[in-house]
């Protein structure tokens, strides 16, 4: 997934820990084969190359994911859009001069998903599935299941520092205490996690030389404009997958536009940090 | 400062010369524009065209045009090496007797890169003959010879440079500035070492076994003190420079512990120097293990410098906050219910949490030898020595000799007053 995976399991026997590390590595490798946009032979890369040419039959795993993406696109009223891969690439390469989608071809609306046949096709070559807004959460779901199957009662996981999952509680307290800081303003907020996940979406990153920089990767579903705000959108809920999707959606809607989203997902807590 | 004052100053362990030898003055020497001297070539003779001598010649050749330096004479008593010298300076006159070379007209200065025991009389003869001299370190094989060289320099007023190239190395200049500006805080301990793993021998032609002592002069007491004069001398000079002072005393031991093949000098030495302010300088050198290489570690209460590797460390560096997970683990290990910070330091690539210090100078591409050659030639052209430079080197060599005495006698050795200049 091109990022760092950190996990802390307090008080675990080392041989059990080592076994889990091996199994987690296998999960990470397997899911990368499914979801990594950076690996040309991953299933997602194959879909992104071929689906505009012909319907592509996908694996059961991928079918499950695509159904979920479709579902969340609808439930978030389009605020979560996993179909913007190429648009994001254009932005990153700076070859796209404007910052508005003038051509109405980008995005999930151009995805044709047939759940009965397990086939996917794109109505145009500009569409592609970007796993950046849900992939880590998806993998975390698998890892939580592995840990629970192994009877792990307490663990803390940070996936790229933007997807955080806590199992059980901190061994010395009733929850896992987490401080989230804005990378530029350094304002902080505290969150308590018990069997819950947090996802953080934001454009600002602090580069290694200490300067702030925008990483344009979220586009407003309302008007197709690249979201350039200093806010972090933070979502806490039970599922890391859903947390990641909702923080992406909340970020693209902005602090003032998330009322409907909050109602629709009343089990999740939404925060913004400037 | 009057003569008596100066002696008192030195007896108290403070190095007068180094007060003048601020690193900035050396930097200025190298920074000045040299164009105006284009028509005034410095004419050099090289005595001893062995390994070091030819290396110095190569360096000089590389800047001879831009710096206006010409090697006009070479001299060596060993023909194969003289030929090497001739090869590097085809137009130069070749000699086998340095005294003949000193009679040459139009010679401005000589470089002495012979075996150690030959340094003194060649240098003194040249100074007395009105020439400036660059002589390789250590100055001489004995304390008396070292002193005699200094007296000849003072008597004639001619420049005498000693081959302590670290004095011209940008990373040392930068590091010394930081030390003297107090960036390291109070320096109370210095550690230095030089470790190699080889027999330190040069091959002797099979048909000429009688050349053994001439070629492997480093291994015989008549010509050298081995590790002390050949390696430690550099680091003794660095320690004194860092302290801006001379030790009060030195104690030491040495042994032939590994290379028991007929050499006379130690292959394993250890020395401890004490300075008036209580600083200890701990030194060791050997030739049977190379893992630690060589280094001078200057340790103050606020920071550390490792000169040879161009590193500077603060005791309490301002570090980027460790990744949240690292803090969590630290807290768990100390039984602390601490918050896990997320996102504050860097989300993008997480920075290495281990502090590895920082370089003293961004690019470390010289050991100062070339700069020293240039500095010497410029001094010769101006007929003016760099203030304090000779004293640095002289007392470095003096303490090199005293170190050898400490090892040989097993006694605690201090500097005799009569050799103070
Ligand atoms: N500054 C440094 O880092 C550094 C490094 C290496 C060597 N050195 C010094 O350089 C000097 C030479 O070392 P080297 O490794 O080149 O030794 P070497 O044996 O390779 O060269 C010495 C040369 O001097 C010649 N010689 C001896 N007596 C002579 C005389 N009376 N007249 C003319 N030539 C004479 C020898 O024949 C030989 O060619 C030593 O003092 C050594 O400590 C300094």
XYZ file of C-alpha atoms and ligand atoms in Angstrom:
739
model
C 0.000 0.000 0.000
C 3.076 2.196 -0.167
C 2.919 3.110 3.494
C 3.961 1.947 6.921
C 2.103 -0.562 9.051
C 2.679 -0.361 12.821
C 1.089 -2.643 15.377
C 1.498 -2.889 19.138
C 0.180 -5.890 21.061
C 0.994 -5.445 24.749
C 2.198 -8.430 26.713
C 2.119 -10.929 23.879
C 4.327 -14.030 23.930
C 7.051 -13.428 21.408
C 6.497 -16.658 19.467
C 2.810 -15.826 19.062
C 3.751 -12.305 18.023
C 6.152 -13.618 15.426
C 3.556 -15.957 14.019
C 1.053 -13.098 13.775
C 3.600 -10.899 12.029
C 4.097 -13.577 9.415
C 0.376 -13.972 8.904
C -0.148 -10.218 8.691
C 2.595 -9.975 6.109
C 0.763 -12.588 4.080
C -2.475 -10.631 4.355
C -0.724 -7.427 3.314
C 0.844 -9.134 0.320
C -2.401 -10.791 -0.691
C -4.436 -7.585 -0.405
C -1.785 -5.666 -2.320
C -2.193 -8.169 -5.137
C -5.847 -7.262 -5.069
C -5.814 -3.527 -4.397
C -2.478 -1.872 -5.068
C -2.678 0.739 -7.789
C 1.145 0.768 -7.753
C 1.456 -2.879 -8.788
C 0.775 -3.342 -12.488
C -0.321 -6.958 -12.002
C -2.729 -6.357 -9.150
C -6.360 -7.093 -9.922
C -7.312 -3.453 -9.538
C -4.639 -2.380 -12.049
C -5.921 -4.933 -14.522
C -9.476 -3.648 -14.121
C -8.312 -0.072 -14.529
C -6.556 -0.958 -17.779
C -9.298 -3.078 -19.346
C -12.708 -2.062 -18.027
C -13.103 0.809 -20.470
C -12.528 -1.620 -23.344
C -14.640 -4.582 -22.285
C -16.489 -5.859 -19.198
C -14.000 -7.462 -16.822
C -14.956 -10.453 -14.707
C -13.689 -9.883 -11.189
C -12.830 -12.203 -8.271
C -15.302 -12.755 -5.458
C -13.174 -10.622 -3.156
C -13.145 -7.805 -5.660
C -16.863 -8.214 -6.248
C -17.480 -7.735 -2.545
C -15.361 -4.587 -2.530
C -16.968 -3.090 -5.633
C -20.435 -3.725 -4.260
C -19.466 -1.906 -1.091
C -17.972 1.017 -3.022
C -21.136 1.266 -5.081
C -23.223 1.131 -1.969
C -21.230 3.856 -0.183
C -21.313 6.052 -3.262
C -25.081 5.925 -3.130
C -25.408 6.223 0.661
C -23.059 9.223 0.755
C -24.933 10.813 -2.104
C -21.806 10.711 -4.224
C -19.590 12.358 -1.598
C -17.498 9.212 -1.524
C -16.371 8.522 -5.082
C -13.843 5.755 -5.676
C -13.784 6.327 -9.427
C -11.477 9.320 -9.612
C -8.127 7.561 -10.059
C -7.117 9.133 -13.350
C -8.325 12.526 -12.338
C -6.131 12.327 -9.260
C -3.174 11.182 -11.329
C -3.622 14.131 -13.666
C -3.637 16.452 -10.690
C -0.554 14.891 -9.194
C 1.340 15.168 -12.423
C 0.222 18.765 -12.772
C -0.799 18.133 -16.356
C -4.333 19.117 -15.543
C -4.374 22.872 -15.669
C -7.736 23.777 -14.258
C -9.006 22.592 -10.947
C -12.574 21.894 -12.014
C -13.919 18.835 -13.739
C -15.313 20.397 -16.855
C -15.702 17.080 -18.605
C -18.444 15.097 -16.899
C -16.765 11.783 -17.516
C -14.746 11.234 -14.351
C -16.016 9.270 -11.411
C -18.231 6.491 -10.194
C -21.162 7.594 -12.310
C -19.285 6.158 -15.278
C -18.829 2.768 -13.603
C -21.147 -0.007 -14.750
C -21.276 -2.745 -12.118
C -23.132 -5.977 -12.703
C -23.253 -7.875 -9.376
C -24.990 -10.872 -10.866
C -22.304 -11.462 -13.474
C -19.426 -10.097 -11.363
C -18.445 -7.859 -14.271
C -17.353 -4.276 -14.256
C -16.933 -1.842 -17.114
C -16.233 1.859 -17.434
C -18.128 4.079 -19.833
C -14.990 5.948 -20.723
C -11.222 5.731 -20.471
C -11.004 8.546 -17.948
C -12.529 6.468 -15.168
C -10.488 4.296 -12.843
C -10.833 2.952 -9.327
C -8.651 4.671 -6.731
C -8.061 2.448 -3.707
C -6.423 5.319 -1.794
C -9.657 6.259 -0.001
C -10.588 2.833 1.383
C -7.752 0.295 0.852
C -6.110 0.606 4.225
C -9.439 0.293 5.973
C -10.248 -2.804 3.966
C -6.958 -4.449 4.925
C -7.440 -3.471 8.570
C -10.776 -5.330 8.582
C -8.923 -8.493 7.595
C -6.257 -7.966 10.223
C -8.769 -7.311 13.006
C -10.427 -10.586 12.111
C -7.093 -12.402 12.281
C -6.296 -10.909 15.693
C -9.726 -11.713 17.092
C -9.471 -15.276 15.748
C -6.204 -15.500 17.669
C -7.879 -14.310 20.826
C -6.015 -10.982 20.979
C -7.878 -8.769 23.443
C -5.763 -5.611 23.248
C -3.902 -4.113 20.303
C -3.183 -0.793 18.659
C -2.574 -0.429 14.935
C -1.525 2.553 12.881
C -1.637 2.172 9.131
C 0.254 5.067 7.569
C -0.725 7.231 10.577
C -4.047 7.987 8.902
C -5.961 4.818 9.710
C -5.907 3.858 13.369
C -7.527 0.809 14.875
C -7.774 -0.180 18.528
C -8.770 -3.573 19.808
C -9.964 -3.633 23.401
C -8.358 -1.165 25.796
C -4.906 0.065 26.756
C -3.528 -2.363 29.375
C -3.299 0.452 31.935
C -6.636 2.147 31.241
C -10.210 1.836 30.082
C -9.518 2.963 26.529
C -6.717 3.763 24.087
C -5.991 7.502 24.357
C -5.070 9.060 21.026
C -4.025 12.623 20.274
C -4.482 13.778 16.710
C -2.520 16.850 15.733
C -2.938 19.055 12.722
C 0.390 18.799 10.900
C 0.642 22.508 10.244
C -1.262 24.405 12.928
C -0.261 21.719 15.458
C -3.683 22.061 17.091
C -4.615 18.853 18.829
C -7.706 16.880 19.662
C -8.062 13.829 21.825
C -10.018 10.721 21.030
C -10.657 7.668 23.160
C -10.841 4.349 21.370
C -12.283 1.044 22.552
C -12.763 -1.529 19.818
C -12.965 1.274 17.311
C -11.178 2.883 14.403
C -10.317 6.389 13.358
C -9.551 7.655 9.908
C -8.015 11.021 9.156
C -8.326 12.781 5.810
C -6.539 15.964 4.956
C -4.565 17.526 2.193
C -1.885 19.150 4.214
C 1.156 17.133 4.973
C 4.322 18.224 6.576
C 7.138 17.369 4.244
C 10.423 16.178 5.677
C 11.910 19.653 5.489
C 9.190 20.827 7.835
C 7.168 22.787 5.283
C 3.502 22.318 4.647
C 2.319 21.079 1.314
C -0.948 20.224 -0.364
C -1.502 16.776 -1.711
C -4.536 17.144 -3.895
C -6.422 13.880 -3.751
C -9.960 14.633 -2.797
C -12.426 16.244 -5.131
C -15.649 17.807 -4.091
C -18.521 15.675 -5.303
C -20.768 18.702 -5.362
C -18.934 20.811 -7.899
C -15.940 18.801 -8.999
C -13.486 21.237 -7.513
C -10.334 20.020 -5.823
C -10.777 20.455 -2.121
C -8.087 22.816 -0.882
C -8.778 23.398 2.749
C -6.595 23.197 5.797
C -9.097 21.081 7.673
C -8.542 17.537 8.726
C -11.683 15.441 8.546
C -11.654 12.821 11.279
C -14.161 10.008 11.576
C -14.446 7.466 14.349
C -16.579 4.356 14.064
C -16.431 0.627 14.609
C -15.263 -0.347 11.157
C -11.913 0.918 9.822
C -13.215 0.502 6.272
C -16.257 2.649 6.920
C -14.198 5.191 8.898
C -11.890 5.696 5.939
C -14.729 6.059 3.461
C -16.581 8.509 5.688
C -13.535 10.666 6.401
C -12.939 10.950 2.654
C -16.602 11.873 2.129
C -16.651 14.315 5.053
C -13.521 15.995 3.791
C -14.939 16.479 0.319
C -18.165 17.901 1.717
C -16.467 20.230 4.171
C -17.450 21.026 7.734
C -20.639 22.833 6.797
C -21.915 20.257 4.339
C -21.995 17.058 6.355
C -25.370 17.196 8.088
C -26.964 14.581 5.831
C -23.922 12.367 6.113
C -24.099 12.548 9.899
C -27.750 11.522 9.823
C -27.134 8.702 7.406
C -24.231 7.348 9.484
C -25.377 8.041 13.007
C -23.073 5.366 14.415
C -20.028 7.406 13.371
C -18.547 10.465 15.050
C -17.311 13.295 12.821
C -14.707 15.910 13.746
C -12.826 18.658 11.950
C -9.463 20.010 12.998
C -8.048 23.240 11.532
C 53.654 38.888 25.402
C 57.157 38.964 26.874
C 59.369 35.899 26.941
C 58.922 35.308 30.653
C 55.192 35.796 30.527
C 54.948 33.363 27.711
C 56.852 30.713 29.620
C 54.559 31.156 32.620
C 51.581 30.850 30.330
C 52.855 27.643 28.825
C 53.877 26.197 32.156
C 50.263 26.605 33.142
C 49.346 24.502 30.183
C 47.816 27.109 27.949
C 48.891 27.072 24.371
C 49.729 30.639 23.413
C 49.986 30.034 19.735
C 46.588 28.521 19.395
C 44.986 31.650 20.779
C 46.285 33.320 17.655
C 45.529 30.325 15.501
C 41.830 30.883 15.404
C 40.291 28.673 12.713
C 39.014 31.771 10.967
C 42.540 32.953 10.296
C 43.309 29.677 8.582
C 40.123 29.924 6.558
C 41.170 33.401 5.469
C 44.528 32.080 4.341
C 42.746 29.808 1.923
C 40.077 32.254 0.910
C 42.334 35.074 -0.249
C 42.602 35.653 -3.944
C 45.899 34.587 -5.373
C 45.830 36.265 -8.764
C 48.214 39.089 -7.944
C 51.016 36.584 -7.367
C 50.802 34.989 -10.757
C 54.189 36.208 -11.877
C 55.926 35.234 -8.698
C 56.383 31.472 -8.857
C 57.328 29.614 -5.693
C 60.197 27.246 -6.498
C 60.280 24.084 -4.453
C 62.714 21.243 -3.895
C 61.472 17.912 -2.546
C 63.703 15.816 -0.285
C 62.456 12.253 0.082
C 60.358 11.213 -2.895
C 58.940 8.072 -1.330
C 55.293 7.393 -0.683
C 54.358 10.680 1.000
C 56.775 12.839 -0.946
C 55.381 11.766 -4.304
C 51.821 12.197 -3.028
C 52.595 15.783 -2.058
C 54.163 16.289 -5.488
C 51.023 15.059 -7.206
C 48.924 17.490 -5.206
C 51.253 20.354 -6.020
C 51.228 19.457 -9.696
C 47.434 19.587 -9.646
C 47.487 23.261 -8.630
C 50.910 24.343 -9.849
C 49.554 26.649 -12.513
C 46.756 28.294 -10.657
C 48.885 28.720 -7.533
C 52.198 29.481 -9.218
C 54.213 26.668 -7.636
C 56.952 24.792 -9.423
C 58.948 21.772 -8.318
C 62.450 22.548 -9.529
C 64.431 19.896 -7.648
C 63.977 16.402 -6.271
C 66.283 14.457 -3.998
C 66.327 10.905 -2.686
C 69.046 8.498 -1.629
C 67.113 5.493 -2.911
C 67.202 5.313 -6.681
C 63.824 3.705 -7.403
C 62.132 6.428 -5.365
C 64.209 9.185 -6.915
C 62.983 7.929 -10.264
C 59.404 8.237 -9.054
C 60.154 11.835 -8.117
C 61.762 12.544 -11.480
C 58.734 11.067 -13.204
C 56.464 13.567 -11.469
C 58.752 16.527 -12.140
C 60.579 15.803 -15.395
C 62.097 19.273 -15.601
C 63.402 19.254 -12.034
C 67.062 18.726 -11.163
C 67.656 15.415 -9.432
C 69.963 14.947 -6.437
C 71.063 12.139 -4.197
C 72.642 14.483 -1.657
C 70.277 17.083 -0.262
C 73.213 19.384 0.612
C 73.941 19.766 -3.089
C 70.328 20.626 -3.641
C 70.447 23.346 -0.981
C 73.218 25.045 -2.931
C 70.897 25.565 -5.892
C 70.151 29.147 -6.778
C 66.541 30.323 -7.057
C 65.218 27.755 -4.641
C 62.583 29.277 -2.339
C 61.701 26.359 -0.127
C 62.007 22.619 0.340
C 59.618 19.872 1.345
C 61.058 17.230 3.648
C 59.312 13.856 3.408
C 62.094 11.523 4.420
C 62.039 8.922 7.122
C 61.624 10.531 10.544
C 65.211 10.445 11.835
C 66.377 12.481 8.810
C 63.916 15.350 9.270
C 65.938 17.433 11.726
C 69.316 17.885 10.107
C 67.864 18.384 6.625
C 65.389 20.964 7.930
C 67.977 22.804 10.005
C 70.488 22.908 7.170
C 67.846 24.308 4.838
C 66.660 26.977 7.296
C 70.249 27.987 7.951
C 70.734 28.148 4.201
C 67.974 30.753 3.991
C 65.221 28.481 2.729
C 61.681 28.031 3.988
C 60.773 24.454 4.920
C 57.724 22.255 4.901
C 58.597 19.163 6.926
C 56.358 16.151 7.388
C 55.183 15.208 10.850
C 56.335 14.211 13.389
C 59.069 16.832 13.522
C 61.915 14.608 14.645
C 62.932 11.342 16.224
C 64.080 12.932 19.510
C 62.990 15.763 21.750
C 66.404 17.423 21.349
C 66.143 17.385 17.563
C 62.601 18.726 17.757
C 63.788 21.597 19.933
C 66.779 22.249 17.674
C 64.456 22.554 14.669
C 62.353 25.108 16.520
C 65.416 27.095 17.489
C 66.620 27.099 13.877
C 63.222 28.386 12.762
C 63.300 31.172 15.371
C 66.945 31.987 14.696
C 66.564 32.304 10.933
C 63.057 33.735 10.822
C 62.335 31.337 7.961
C 58.950 29.652 7.718
C 58.722 26.138 9.091
C 55.473 24.304 8.327
C 54.903 20.844 9.777
C 52.708 18.321 7.950
C 49.666 18.392 10.225
C 47.147 18.668 7.435
C 44.145 18.558 9.777
C 44.964 22.187 10.570
C 43.799 22.957 7.036
C 40.893 20.519 6.826
C 37.533 22.371 6.587
C 35.760 19.927 8.893
C 38.383 20.437 11.582
C 38.267 24.195 11.142
C 34.497 24.175 11.494
C 34.554 21.760 14.426
C 37.268 23.654 16.292
C 35.298 26.849 15.849
C 32.290 25.195 17.458
C 34.405 23.807 20.291
C 36.067 27.139 20.969
C 32.734 28.954 20.738
C 31.420 26.709 23.489
C 28.894 24.828 21.384
C 30.019 21.536 22.960
C 29.925 23.037 26.426
C 32.778 22.118 28.728
C 35.021 19.548 27.086
C 36.247 17.197 29.782
C 37.180 14.111 27.867
C 38.753 13.351 24.536
C 39.134 9.875 23.121
C 41.175 9.082 20.072
C 42.382 5.913 18.449
C 43.971 4.623 15.295
C 43.525 0.950 14.545
C 44.791 -0.972 11.551
C 45.067 -4.610 10.773
C 48.206 -5.203 8.807
C 51.890 -5.769 9.480
C 52.690 -2.187 8.431
C 55.522 -3.470 6.274
C 56.595 -2.374 2.825
C 57.982 -5.008 0.462
C 61.775 -5.244 0.286
C 63.357 -6.378 -3.030
C 64.278 -10.040 -2.613
C 67.779 -9.595 -3.922
C 68.465 -6.676 -1.550
C 67.590 -7.763 2.008
C 70.000 -5.115 3.297
C 67.344 -2.512 2.393
C 64.972 -3.787 5.094
C 65.803 -1.092 7.628
C 65.831 1.646 4.998
C 62.445 0.709 3.581
C 60.766 -0.364 6.794
C 62.246 2.428 8.875
C 58.911 2.786 10.737
C 59.536 -0.503 12.525
C 62.947 0.354 14.004
C 63.608 2.541 16.997
C 66.663 4.134 15.483
C 64.483 5.851 12.889
C 60.982 6.056 14.299
C 58.831 5.608 17.383
C 56.318 3.580 15.384
C 52.660 4.208 16.172
C 53.455 7.165 18.423
C 55.245 9.279 15.829
C 53.533 7.959 12.715
C 49.896 7.971 13.839
C 49.349 9.319 17.354
C 51.230 12.545 16.552
C 48.294 13.729 14.411
C 45.752 13.084 17.096
C 47.824 14.579 19.901
C 47.922 17.757 17.854
C 44.138 17.640 17.401
C 43.510 17.164 21.137
C 45.721 20.120 22.073
C 44.079 22.224 19.390
C 40.624 21.358 20.702
C 41.670 22.144 24.287
C 43.683 25.232 23.268
C 46.089 23.935 25.862
C 48.868 21.459 26.491
C 48.605 18.494 28.816
C 50.062 18.664 32.293
C 51.333 15.121 32.037
C 51.106 11.854 30.166
C 51.365 8.210 31.180
C 51.361 5.225 28.913
C 52.227 1.667 28.072
C 53.094 -0.212 24.947
C 53.936 -3.696 23.821
C 54.779 -5.878 20.909
C 51.813 -8.163 21.342
C 51.104 -9.569 17.904
C 53.723 -8.825 15.244
C 56.658 -10.577 16.854
C 58.720 -10.819 13.681
C 61.667 -8.705 14.591
C 60.232 -5.223 14.729
C 61.415 -2.975 17.525
C 58.514 -0.579 17.824
C 55.296 -1.374 19.675
C 52.283 -2.695 17.817
C 49.925 -1.873 20.659
C 49.964 1.327 22.741
C 47.781 3.124 25.263
C 48.232 6.648 26.621
C 46.414 8.964 28.999
C 46.971 12.714 29.051
C 45.696 15.046 31.764
C 45.081 18.742 31.178
C 45.208 21.415 33.867
C 41.420 21.752 33.923
C 41.027 18.049 34.651
C 40.294 16.962 31.104
C 41.456 13.445 30.298
C 42.602 12.478 26.835
C 42.583 8.719 26.347
C 44.449 7.336 23.390
C 45.181 3.946 21.896
C 46.582 2.548 18.681
C 47.263 -0.911 17.336
C 47.813 -2.838 14.142
C 45.993 -6.097 14.710
C 42.326 -5.104 14.511
C 40.756 -2.517 12.242
C 37.122 -2.614 13.283
C 37.100 0.834 14.894
C 39.364 2.538 12.359
C 40.477 5.940 13.521
C 38.713 8.793 15.212
C 39.014 11.733 17.548
C 35.996 12.111 19.814
C 35.733 15.462 21.566
C 33.190 15.222 24.368
C 31.622 18.210 26.069
C 28.635 18.360 28.393
C 26.485 19.722 25.571
C 27.788 17.830 22.580
C 30.295 15.620 20.844
C 32.386 15.893 17.727
C 33.787 12.946 15.814
C 36.227 14.659 13.512
C 37.433 11.952 11.177
C 33.907 11.033 10.182
C 32.703 14.641 10.022
C 30.012 14.197 12.697
C 28.549 16.543 15.243
C 26.128 15.440 17.975
C 24.164 17.370 20.548
C 23.481 15.761 23.921
C 19.866 16.927 23.788
C 19.031 17.307 20.144
C 15.768 18.873 19.102
C 14.407 15.873 17.293
C 11.325 15.494 15.210
C 8.803 13.850 17.498
C 9.070 10.086 17.242
C 6.266 8.412 15.408
C 3.275 7.869 17.652
C 3.846 4.161 17.786
C 7.402 4.588 19.022
C 6.103 6.756 21.868
C 3.410 4.236 22.669
C 5.958 1.455 22.940
C 8.232 3.594 25.105
C 5.313 4.380 27.410
C 4.152 0.801 27.633
C 7.656 -0.300 28.527
C 7.755 2.232 31.358
C 4.206 1.418 32.466
C 2.810 4.803 31.488
C -0.757 5.332 30.332
C 0.274 7.905 27.761
C -1.536 9.341 24.796
C -0.629 8.061 21.376
C 0.156 11.071 19.224
C -0.901 10.762 15.624
C -0.127 12.978 12.693
C 1.914 15.623 14.459
C 5.408 14.908 13.233
C 5.126 13.722 9.701
C 2.584 11.690 7.966
C 4.556 11.328 4.866
C 7.681 9.194 5.324
C 8.267 8.783 9.013
C 11.694 10.010 9.946
C 14.228 7.696 11.455
C 13.826 7.871 15.190
C 17.462 7.185 15.923
C 19.613 10.299 16.222
C 22.666 10.012 14.044
C 24.025 13.499 14.491
C 24.764 15.813 11.635
C 27.777 16.504 9.437
C 30.182 19.264 10.443
C 30.636 20.345 6.844
C 28.169 19.387 4.113
C 30.757 17.998 1.727
C 33.818 16.265 3.117
C 36.098 15.897 0.153
C 39.557 16.829 1.420
C 41.807 15.929 4.331
C 43.506 19.310 4.218
C 46.788 18.214 2.631
C 46.231 20.091 -0.609
C 45.050 23.164 1.293
C 48.130 22.955 3.470
C 50.391 22.853 0.407
C 48.638 25.908 -0.972
C 48.827 27.648 2.391
C 52.533 26.898 2.651
C 53.281 28.211 -0.843
C 51.363 31.404 -0.164
C 53.233 31.923 3.110
C 56.520 31.424 1.299
C 55.575 33.923 -1.357
C 54.669 36.515 1.252
C 57.637 35.543 3.415
C 55.249 35.509 6.337
C 54.308 32.597 8.552
C 50.717 32.002 9.673
C 50.487 33.215 13.257
C 50.544 30.445 15.807
C 50.743 27.632 13.297
C 54.284 26.563 14.078
C 53.686 26.503 17.838
C 50.677 24.224 17.353
C 52.828 21.792 15.468
C 55.900 22.150 17.646
C 54.094 21.345 20.876
C 52.293 18.555 19.090
C 55.652 17.011 18.284
C 56.992 17.742 21.763
C 54.101 15.850 23.331
C 54.603 13.074 20.811
C 58.136 12.669 22.115
C 56.976 12.890 25.735
C 54.399 10.178 25.004
C 57.140 7.887 23.790
C 59.138 8.655 26.919
C 56.126 7.815 29.087
C 55.717 4.463 27.350
C 59.401 3.637 27.545
C 59.955 4.665 31.167
C 56.575 3.798 32.613
C 56.723 7.150 34.390
C 54.328 10.074 34.472
C 55.987 12.611 32.179
C 55.608 16.377 32.133
C 57.074 18.901 29.730
C 60.585 20.068 30.677
C 60.766 23.836 30.888
C 63.897 24.165 28.829
C 62.164 23.196 25.611
C 59.502 25.884 25.802
C 59.897 28.362 22.981
N 50.996 13.868 7.069
C 50.657 12.613 6.842
O 49.506 12.244 6.925
C 51.712 11.628 6.456
C 51.356 10.454 5.813
C 52.337 9.549 5.463
C 53.652 9.831 5.769
N 53.991 10.979 6.411
C 55.366 11.308 6.775
O 56.128 11.431 5.606
C 57.446 10.987 5.857
C 57.833 9.953 4.812
O 57.000 8.843 4.904
P 56.836 7.842 3.680
O 55.718 6.956 3.982
O 56.782 8.617 2.440
O 58.193 7.028 3.759
P 58.990 6.397 2.557
O 59.933 5.446 3.144
O 58.031 5.901 1.529
O 59.746 7.622 1.926
C 60.834 8.238 2.542
C 61.847 8.551 1.462
O 62.861 9.347 2.009
C 64.093 8.929 1.414
N 65.187 9.373 2.250
C 65.572 8.942 3.470
N 66.621 9.640 3.894
C 66.928 10.542 2.930
C 67.906 11.560 2.798
N 68.803 11.774 3.733
N 67.911 12.302 1.685
C 67.017 12.094 0.706
N 66.060 11.143 0.777
C 66.013 10.391 1.884
C 63.935 7.438 1.336
O 64.833 6.861 0.422
C 62.481 7.305 0.891
O 62.384 7.319 -0.505
C 57.468 10.473 7.270
O 57.944 11.454 8.138
C 56.011 10.209 7.562
O 55.704 10.327 8.921
C 53.024 11.889 6.732
